[in-house]
Tab-separated table of C-alpha atoms in Angstrom:
chain	number	residue	atom	x	y	z
A	19	LEU	CA	-47.652	-20.347	89.455
A	20	SER	CA	-50.076	-22.298	87.219
A	21	ALA	CA	-49.387	-24.866	84.514
A	22	ARG	CA	-50.994	-22.563	81.935
A	23	SER	CA	-48.594	-19.738	82.689
A	24	LEU	CA	-45.698	-22.100	82.116
A	25	ASN	CA	-47.009	-22.715	78.614
A	26	LEU	CA	-44.842	-25.817	78.301
A	27	SER	CA	-45.334	-28.558	75.838
A	28	VAL	CA	-44.058	-31.592	77.706
A	29	ARG	CA	-43.206	-34.712	75.772
A	30	ARG	CA	-44.397	-37.968	77.288
A	31	ASP	CA	-41.060	-39.534	77.978
A	32	SER	CA	-39.070	-40.098	81.133
A	33	ARG	CA	-36.645	-37.214	80.649
A	34	SER	CA	-39.413	-34.666	80.234
A	35	CYS	CA	-41.067	-35.951	83.386
A	36	ILE	CA	-37.826	-35.602	85.288
A	37	ILE	CA	-37.308	-32.041	84.054
A	38	LEU	CA	-40.849	-31.013	84.947
A	39	MET	CA	-40.633	-32.656	88.359
A	40	CYS	CA	-37.392	-30.882	89.188
A	41	PHE	CA	-38.675	-27.538	87.913
A	42	CYS	CA	-41.902	-27.753	89.885
A	43	ALA	CA	-40.087	-28.821	93.026
A	44	THR	CA	-37.685	-25.916	92.610
A	45	ILE	CA	-40.517	-23.406	92.210
A	46	MET	CA	-42.331	-24.838	95.228
A	47	ARG	CA	-39.216	-24.599	97.354
A	48	SER	CA	-38.358	-21.094	96.195
A	49	ARG	CA	-41.811	-19.832	97.122
A	50	HIS	CA	-41.513	-21.460	100.532
A	51	LEU	CA	-38.129	-19.856	101.070
A	52	GLU	CA	-39.456	-16.420	100.136
A	53	LYS	CA	-42.128	-16.798	102.775
A	54	GLU	CA	-39.461	-17.579	105.324
A	55	GLN	CA	-37.474	-14.557	104.125
A	56	LYS	CA	-34.462	-16.732	103.453
A	57	ILE	CA	-34.204	-15.259	99.983
A	58	GLY	CA	-35.457	-12.003	98.594
A	59	LYS	CA	-38.205	-11.675	96.033
A	60	GLY	CA	-37.011	-12.566	92.588
A	61	SER	CA	-33.677	-13.878	93.900
A	62	LEU	CA	-32.842	-17.585	93.811
A	63	SER	CA	-29.146	-17.198	94.605
A	64	CYS	CA	-29.183	-19.463	97.651
A	65	LEU	CA	-31.840	-21.892	96.425
A	66	ARG	CA	-29.380	-24.573	95.359
A	67	GLN	CA	-27.522	-24.427	98.679
A	68	GLU	CA	-30.743	-24.487	100.702
A	69	ALA	CA	-32.314	-27.291	98.675
A	70	ASN	CA	-29.242	-29.458	99.158
A	71	CYS	CA	-30.417	-30.521	102.597
A	72	CYS	CA	-34.166	-29.982	102.635
A	73	CYS	CA	-37.146	-32.204	102.079
A	74	ILE	CA	-39.949	-31.422	99.643
A	75	ARG	CA	-43.284	-31.830	101.425
A	76	GLY	CA	-41.715	-34.273	103.828
A	77	VAL	CA	-41.213	-37.224	101.451
A	78	PHE	CA	-38.545	-36.194	98.939
A	79	LEU	CA	-34.976	-35.326	99.762
A	80	PHE	CA	-33.752	-32.866	97.154
A	81	HIS	CA	-30.364	-32.385	95.517
A	82	ILE	CA	-28.502	-35.321	97.035
A	83	CYS	CA	-27.134	-36.450	93.699
A	84	LYS	CA	-26.984	-35.402	90.067
A	85	PRO	CA	-28.269	-37.492	87.140
A	86	SER	CA	-25.550	-39.601	85.542
A	87	ASP	CA	-26.676	-38.611	82.030
A	88	PRO	CA	-24.229	-35.795	81.055
A	89	HIS	CA	-27.066	-33.839	79.408
A	90	PHE	CA	-28.793	-33.556	82.767
A	91	ARG	CA	-25.859	-33.063	85.146
A	92	SER	CA	-27.123	-29.620	86.161
A	93	LEU	CA	-30.412	-31.021	87.477
A	94	SER	CA	-31.093	-32.381	90.937
A	95	LEU	CA	-33.471	-35.299	91.291
A	96	PRO	CA	-35.969	-35.662	94.126
A	97	ILE	CA	-35.309	-38.957	95.930
A	98	PRO	CA	-38.157	-40.945	97.524
A	99	LEU	CA	-37.632	-41.607	101.212
A	100	VAL	CA	-39.740	-43.404	103.774
A	101	GLY	CA	-39.652	-40.781	106.519
A	102	PRO	CA	-40.406	-42.055	110.064
A	103	MET	CA	-39.604	-45.765	110.434
A	104	ARG	CA	-40.306	-48.517	112.918
A	105	VAL	CA	-37.079	-49.794	114.491
A	106	GLU	CA	-37.231	-53.020	116.518
A	107	PHE	CA	-34.608	-55.201	118.173
A	108	SER	CA	-36.833	-58.116	119.243
A	109	GLU	CA	-36.042	-60.388	116.274
A	110	PRO	CA	-32.508	-61.664	115.562
A	111	VAL	CA	-30.779	-60.538	112.370
A	112	ASN	CA	-29.255	-62.981	109.889
A	113	LEU	CA	-26.332	-61.392	108.027
A	114	ASP	CA	-26.789	-63.721	105.046
A	115	MET	CA	-30.263	-62.246	104.595
A	116	VAL	CA	-28.839	-58.736	104.910
A	117	ARG	CA	-26.317	-59.539	102.172
A	118	LYS	CA	-29.052	-60.908	99.914
A	119	GLY	CA	-31.134	-57.809	100.566
A	120	ASN	CA	-28.352	-55.471	99.421
A	121	PRO	CA	-27.283	-56.828	95.998
A	122	GLN	CA	-25.846	-53.482	94.854
A	123	LEU	CA	-23.099	-53.472	97.502
A	124	GLY	CA	-19.455	-53.914	96.616
A	125	MET	CA	-16.954	-55.692	98.838
A	126	GLY	CA	-16.091	-53.790	101.970
A	127	GLY	CA	-19.573	-52.291	102.299
A	128	ARG	CA	-19.092	-49.960	99.322
A	129	TYR	CA	-21.969	-48.471	97.379
A	130	LYS	CA	-22.432	-45.979	94.559
A	131	PRO	CA	-25.761	-44.976	93.027
A	132	ASN	CA	-26.210	-46.367	89.513
A	133	ASP	CA	-28.428	-43.638	88.115
A	134	CYS	CA	-26.716	-40.515	89.427
A	135	VAL	CA	-23.450	-39.037	90.626
A	136	ALA	CA	-23.527	-38.569	94.397
A	137	LEU	CA	-22.557	-35.121	95.636
A	138	GLN	CA	-20.626	-36.508	98.606
A	139	LYS	CA	-18.313	-39.451	99.188
A	140	VAL	CA	-18.992	-40.605	102.733
A	141	ALA	CA	-16.942	-42.871	104.999
A	142	ILE	CA	-19.013	-44.185	107.907
A	143	ILE	CA	-16.727	-45.131	110.790
A	144	ILE	CA	-17.778	-47.346	113.708
A	145	PRO	CA	-15.572	-47.855	116.804
A	146	PHE	CA	-15.950	-51.471	117.803
A	147	ARG	CA	-15.166	-54.320	120.170
A	148	ASN	CA	-17.278	-57.344	121.172
A	149	ARG	CA	-20.541	-55.950	119.774
A	150	GLY	CA	-21.332	-58.506	117.063
A	151	GLU	CA	-25.104	-58.594	117.653
A	152	HIS	CA	-25.351	-54.808	117.667
A	153	LEU	CA	-23.426	-54.631	114.402
A	154	LYS	CA	-25.938	-56.993	112.772
A	155	TYR	CA	-28.829	-54.653	113.605
A	156	TRP	CA	-26.837	-51.625	112.456
A	157	LEU	CA	-26.046	-53.193	109.072
A	158	HIS	CA	-29.617	-54.453	108.685
A	159	TYR	CA	-31.125	-50.995	109.113
A	160	LEU	CA	-28.467	-48.597	107.854
A	161	HIS	CA	-27.522	-50.028	104.465
A	162	PRO	CA	-31.041	-49.600	102.990
A	163	ILE	CA	-31.376	-46.161	104.576
A	164	ILE	CA	-28.110	-44.788	103.192
A	165	GLN	CA	-28.775	-46.282	99.765
A	166	ARG	CA	-32.126	-44.492	99.641
A	167	GLN	CA	-30.218	-41.304	100.454
A	168	GLN	CA	-28.190	-41.857	97.241
A	169	LEU	CA	-24.770	-41.511	98.841
A	170	ASP	CA	-21.439	-42.825	97.600
A	171	TYR	CA	-20.364	-44.526	100.820
A	172	GLY	CA	-18.260	-47.155	102.571
A	173	ILE	CA	-18.611	-48.781	106.015
A	174	TYR	CA	-15.509	-49.090	108.218
A	175	VAL	CA	-15.666	-51.055	111.472
A	176	ILE	CA	-12.556	-50.208	113.501
A	177	GLN	CA	-11.969	-52.960	116.038
A	178	GLN	CA	-9.680	-52.450	119.013
A	179	ASP	CA	-7.348	-55.408	119.441
A	180	GLY	CA	-6.872	-57.024	122.844
A	181	GLU	CA	-8.744	-56.519	126.113
A	182	GLY	CA	-7.206	-53.250	127.274
A	183	THR	CA	-9.088	-50.067	128.155
A	184	PHE	CA	-11.323	-48.974	125.275
A	185	ASN	CA	-10.534	-45.740	123.406
A	186	ARG	CA	-13.416	-44.679	121.171
A	187	ALA	CA	-11.892	-41.413	119.961
A	188	LYS	CA	-8.575	-42.933	118.926
A	189	LEU	CA	-10.394	-45.630	116.952
A	190	LEU	CA	-12.308	-42.914	115.098
A	191	ASN	CA	-9.032	-41.227	114.189
A	192	VAL	CA	-7.735	-44.560	112.884
A	193	GLY	CA	-10.890	-44.988	110.809
A	194	TYR	CA	-10.437	-41.568	109.238
A	195	VAL	CA	-6.827	-42.314	108.248
A	196	GLU	CA	-7.487	-45.846	106.988
A	197	ALA	CA	-10.585	-44.891	104.979
A	198	LEU	CA	-8.625	-42.224	103.102
A	199	LYS	CA	-6.088	-44.857	102.096
A	200	GLU	CA	-8.838	-46.583	100.120
A	201	TYR	CA	-10.855	-43.754	98.576
A	202	ASP	CA	-11.009	-39.995	98.272
A	203	TYR	CA	-13.758	-39.468	100.848
A	204	ASP	CA	-14.793	-35.886	101.564
A	205	CYS	CA	-17.274	-36.554	104.386
A	206	PHE	CA	-16.941	-38.662	107.526
A	207	VAL	CA	-19.791	-39.944	109.684
A	208	PHE	CA	-18.738	-41.225	113.111
A	209	SER	CA	-21.334	-43.595	114.544
A	210	ASP	CA	-21.661	-45.749	117.634
A	211	VAL	CA	-22.706	-49.282	116.696
A	212	ASP	CA	-25.792	-49.278	118.933
A	213	ILE	CA	-27.606	-46.228	117.516
A	214	ILE	CA	-30.204	-46.592	114.740
A	215	PRO	CA	-31.979	-43.594	113.133
A	216	MET	CA	-35.778	-43.679	113.070
A	217	ASP	CA	-36.194	-41.360	110.063
A	218	ASP	CA	-34.321	-41.687	106.764
A	219	ARG	CA	-34.651	-37.958	106.088
A	220	ASN	CA	-31.902	-37.600	108.694
A	221	THR	CA	-29.208	-37.743	106.041
A	222	TYR	CA	-25.820	-39.264	106.788
A	223	LYS	CA	-23.857	-36.553	105.032
A	224	CYS	CA	-21.932	-33.379	105.786
A	225	SER	CA	-22.972	-29.739	105.646
A	226	SER	CA	-21.308	-26.344	105.849
A	227	GLN	CA	-21.053	-26.794	109.633
A	228	PRO	CA	-20.304	-29.935	111.683
A	229	ARG	CA	-23.464	-32.011	111.917
A	230	HIS	CA	-24.849	-33.798	114.980
A	231	LEU	CA	-27.238	-36.514	113.779
A	232	SER	CA	-28.378	-38.386	116.920
A	233	VAL	CA	-30.367	-35.461	118.265
A	234	SER	CA	-33.159	-37.171	120.202
A	235	MET	CA	-32.556	-40.718	121.427
A	236	ASP	CA	-35.013	-42.913	123.268
A	237	LYS	CA	-32.365	-43.290	125.994
A	238	PHE	CA	-32.836	-39.575	126.775
A	239	ARG	CA	-36.630	-39.613	126.255
A	240	PHE	CA	-36.133	-38.184	122.769
A	241	ARG	CA	-34.563	-34.987	124.053
A	242	LEU	CA	-31.133	-33.487	123.600
A	243	PRO	CA	-29.467	-34.212	126.984
A	244	TYR	CA	-27.572	-30.904	126.961
A	245	LYS	CA	-26.793	-28.184	124.438
A	246	GLN	CA	-23.133	-29.131	123.997
A	247	TYR	CA	-23.870	-32.817	123.383
A	248	PHE	CA	-22.073	-34.118	120.279
A	249	GLY	CA	-22.012	-37.857	121.002
A	250	GLY	CA	-23.595	-40.840	119.311
A	251	VAL	CA	-23.557	-40.007	115.601
A	252	SER	CA	-21.867	-36.970	114.051
A	253	ALA	CA	-20.626	-35.873	110.631
A	254	MET	CA	-17.703	-33.682	109.613
A	255	SER	CA	-16.190	-32.826	106.273
A	256	LYS	CA	-12.535	-33.552	105.647
A	257	GLU	CA	-11.732	-29.850	106.020
A	258	GLN	CA	-13.652	-29.520	109.292
A	259	PHE	CA	-11.969	-32.602	110.736
A	260	GLN	CA	-8.484	-31.444	109.793
A	261	LYS	CA	-9.138	-27.985	111.185
A	262	ILE	CA	-9.618	-29.386	114.698
A	263	ASN	CA	-6.808	-31.977	114.409
A	264	GLY	CA	-9.375	-34.765	114.618
A	265	PHE	CA	-10.370	-36.493	117.845
A	266	PRO	CA	-8.196	-36.535	120.976
A	267	ASN	CA	-6.184	-39.734	121.477
A	268	ASN	CA	-5.889	-39.619	125.271
A	269	TYR	CA	-9.456	-40.368	126.402
A	270	TRP	CA	-9.192	-43.947	127.688
A	271	GLY	CA	-12.437	-45.397	129.038
A	272	TRP	CA	-15.966	-44.038	128.804
A	273	GLY	CA	-16.848	-40.374	128.380
A	274	GLY	CA	-15.408	-36.971	127.628
A	275	GLU	CA	-14.184	-37.269	124.055
A	276	ASP	CA	-17.421	-35.975	122.503
A	277	ASP	CA	-17.356	-32.885	124.755
A	278	ASP	CA	-13.708	-32.366	123.839
A	279	ILE	CA	-14.678	-32.402	120.160
A	280	PHE	CA	-17.452	-29.881	120.807
A	281	ASN	CA	-14.882	-27.585	122.429
A	282	ARG	CA	-12.495	-27.995	119.511
A	283	LEU	CA	-15.172	-27.019	117.025
A	284	VAL	CA	-16.141	-23.944	119.054
A	285	PHE	CA	-12.512	-22.854	119.447
A	286	GLN	CA	-12.140	-23.042	115.665
A	287	GLY	CA	-15.179	-20.822	115.107
A	288	MET	CA	-17.615	-23.512	113.983
A	289	LYS	CA	-21.188	-24.130	115.083
A	290	ILE	CA	-23.073	-27.401	115.435
A	291	SER	CA	-25.966	-27.976	113.028
A	292	ARG	CA	-28.726	-30.471	113.796
A	293	PRO	CA	-31.880	-31.857	112.209
A	294	SER	CA	-35.164	-31.233	113.983
A	295	GLY	CA	-35.971	-33.262	117.062
A	296	ASP	CA	-38.550	-35.314	115.158
A	297	MET	CA	-36.307	-36.007	112.184
A	298	GLY	CA	-33.320	-36.732	114.431
A	299	LYS	CA	-34.998	-39.449	116.502
A	300	CYS	CA	-32.876	-42.546	117.166
A	301	ARG	CA	-33.155	-45.801	119.050
A	302	MET	CA	-30.318	-47.206	121.129
A	303	ILE	CA	-29.824	-50.927	121.659
A	304	ARG	CA	-29.929	-51.489	125.411
A	305	HIS	CA	-26.830	-53.083	126.894
A	306	SER	CA	-24.661	-53.118	129.985
A	307	ARG	CA	-21.419	-51.152	130.003
A	308	ASP	CA	-18.561	-52.996	128.342
A	309	LYS	CA	-15.696	-54.384	130.354
A	310	LYS	CA	-12.625	-52.171	130.177
A	311	ASN	CA	-14.839	-49.188	129.326
A	312	GLU	CA	-15.445	-47.783	132.783
A	313	PRO	CA	-15.927	-44.002	133.200
A	314	ASN	CA	-12.712	-42.104	132.650
A	315	PRO	CA	-11.863	-40.367	135.964
A	316	GLN	CA	-9.676	-37.825	134.152
A	317	ARG	CA	-12.278	-36.771	131.585
A	318	PHE	CA	-13.400	-33.525	133.261
A	319	ARG	CA	-9.848	-32.321	133.750
A	320	ARG	CA	-8.969	-33.123	130.135
A	321	ILE	CA	-12.075	-31.353	128.815
A	322	SER	CA	-11.110	-28.191	130.701
A	323	HIS	CA	-7.741	-28.127	128.882
A	324	THR	CA	-8.972	-28.741	125.324
A	325	GLN	CA	-7.725	-25.408	124.016
A	326	GLN	CA	-4.206	-26.163	125.223
A	327	THR	CA	-4.067	-29.781	124.006
A	328	MET	CA	-5.973	-29.807	120.709
A	329	LYS	CA	-3.021	-28.754	118.550
A	330	THR	CA	-0.795	-31.582	119.774
A	331	ASP	CA	-3.287	-34.341	120.630
A	332	GLY	CA	-5.100	-35.660	117.567
A	333	ILE	CA	-4.497	-36.836	114.008
A	334	LYS	CA	-1.031	-35.291	113.961
A	335	SER	CA	0.066	-37.371	116.967
A	336	LEU	CA	-1.819	-40.581	116.089
A	337	SER	CA	0.107	-43.851	116.352
A	338	TYR	CA	-1.230	-47.395	115.908
A	339	LYS	CA	-0.539	-50.718	114.215
A	340	VAL	CA	-2.894	-52.489	111.823
A	341	VAL	CA	-3.311	-56.110	112.939
A	342	ASP	CA	-5.788	-57.336	110.318
A	343	ILE	CA	-8.091	-56.096	107.541
A	344	GLU	CA	-11.171	-58.156	106.656
A	345	LYS	CA	-13.422	-57.387	103.698
A	346	ASP	CA	-17.026	-58.509	103.992
A	347	LEU	CA	-19.738	-57.598	101.510
A	348	LEU	CA	-21.369	-55.477	104.224
A	349	TYR	CA	-18.349	-53.727	105.748
A	350	THR	CA	-14.586	-53.407	106.048
A	351	GLN	CA	-13.289	-54.458	109.456
A	352	ILE	CA	-9.881	-53.125	110.472
A	353	THR	CA	-8.401	-54.539	113.671
A	354	VAL	CA	-5.789	-52.275	115.233
A	355	ASP	CA	-3.414	-52.164	118.163
A	356	ILE	CA	-3.736	-48.658	119.630
A	357	GLY	CA	-1.495	-49.177	122.637
A	358	LYS	CA	-2.289	-48.537	126.291
A	359	PRO	CA	-3.015	-45.507	128.517
């Protein structure tokens, strides 16, 4: 398709440039899709859905948000991303510098794009206890990444009170409930505090199927450890999360809850979607296992009974007590008492 055949007279102003850019990107993507036989010749019926999570020639993420100008709400703007990034943990992070570097943030780690309306409202939930240095690195890297992805998002650090046995899954359930008390989120990203993506095209948002984002970590030599693996960083829409009754509450100690979630999704007829191995690369901050987070000896038995327990063990049976809520510019920290095994 040549510029002559378009026979367009483009005015030299910003809006005309935006229109032409979007149109050309759309044509380029449609031709690529036809080659892949994802759409038939002359049919663009699934173009919008496909473009929602694709990259244009590797450097533009397409259709993440809509222009805020009401005359252009039907258009989708290409968003410049960095692509592969260098992630290092050798230098300490100063949170005051992170705050200064993110002037668009609202209290509680809230952000909305100024020049467009984001298509998804995302709550990012981090289970937490005694990982202050890891949290600094996470905030340092992730805030700029997610802002470049043009998401309407908030950061929720859910801290387990006391020194009892850690329960990651129950903290994630608490984060889901507490985040919805503040805002009408429709997408939830559940992230360990020690995992940093190495490519900002790995978008922290939801799709038509549950999304596993930490596909290839350096800990596993940048390979998926096993097909059913759903740990590290994952994303589910509000509907997907409710359909499986959320995370199980009875996995105390390390391990098992991510495999339980995989089973729940399968039993409800869903499939895991993932970015490519290259795009899904992540680095993990090396550390020793936390105290009171020893391997759960009951995890394999519990996993084998997921189908019987998922309807009664989850969001519907969640109980906890909020101890404290702290609002920082970079995040909302909610300290909770989740009981004992």
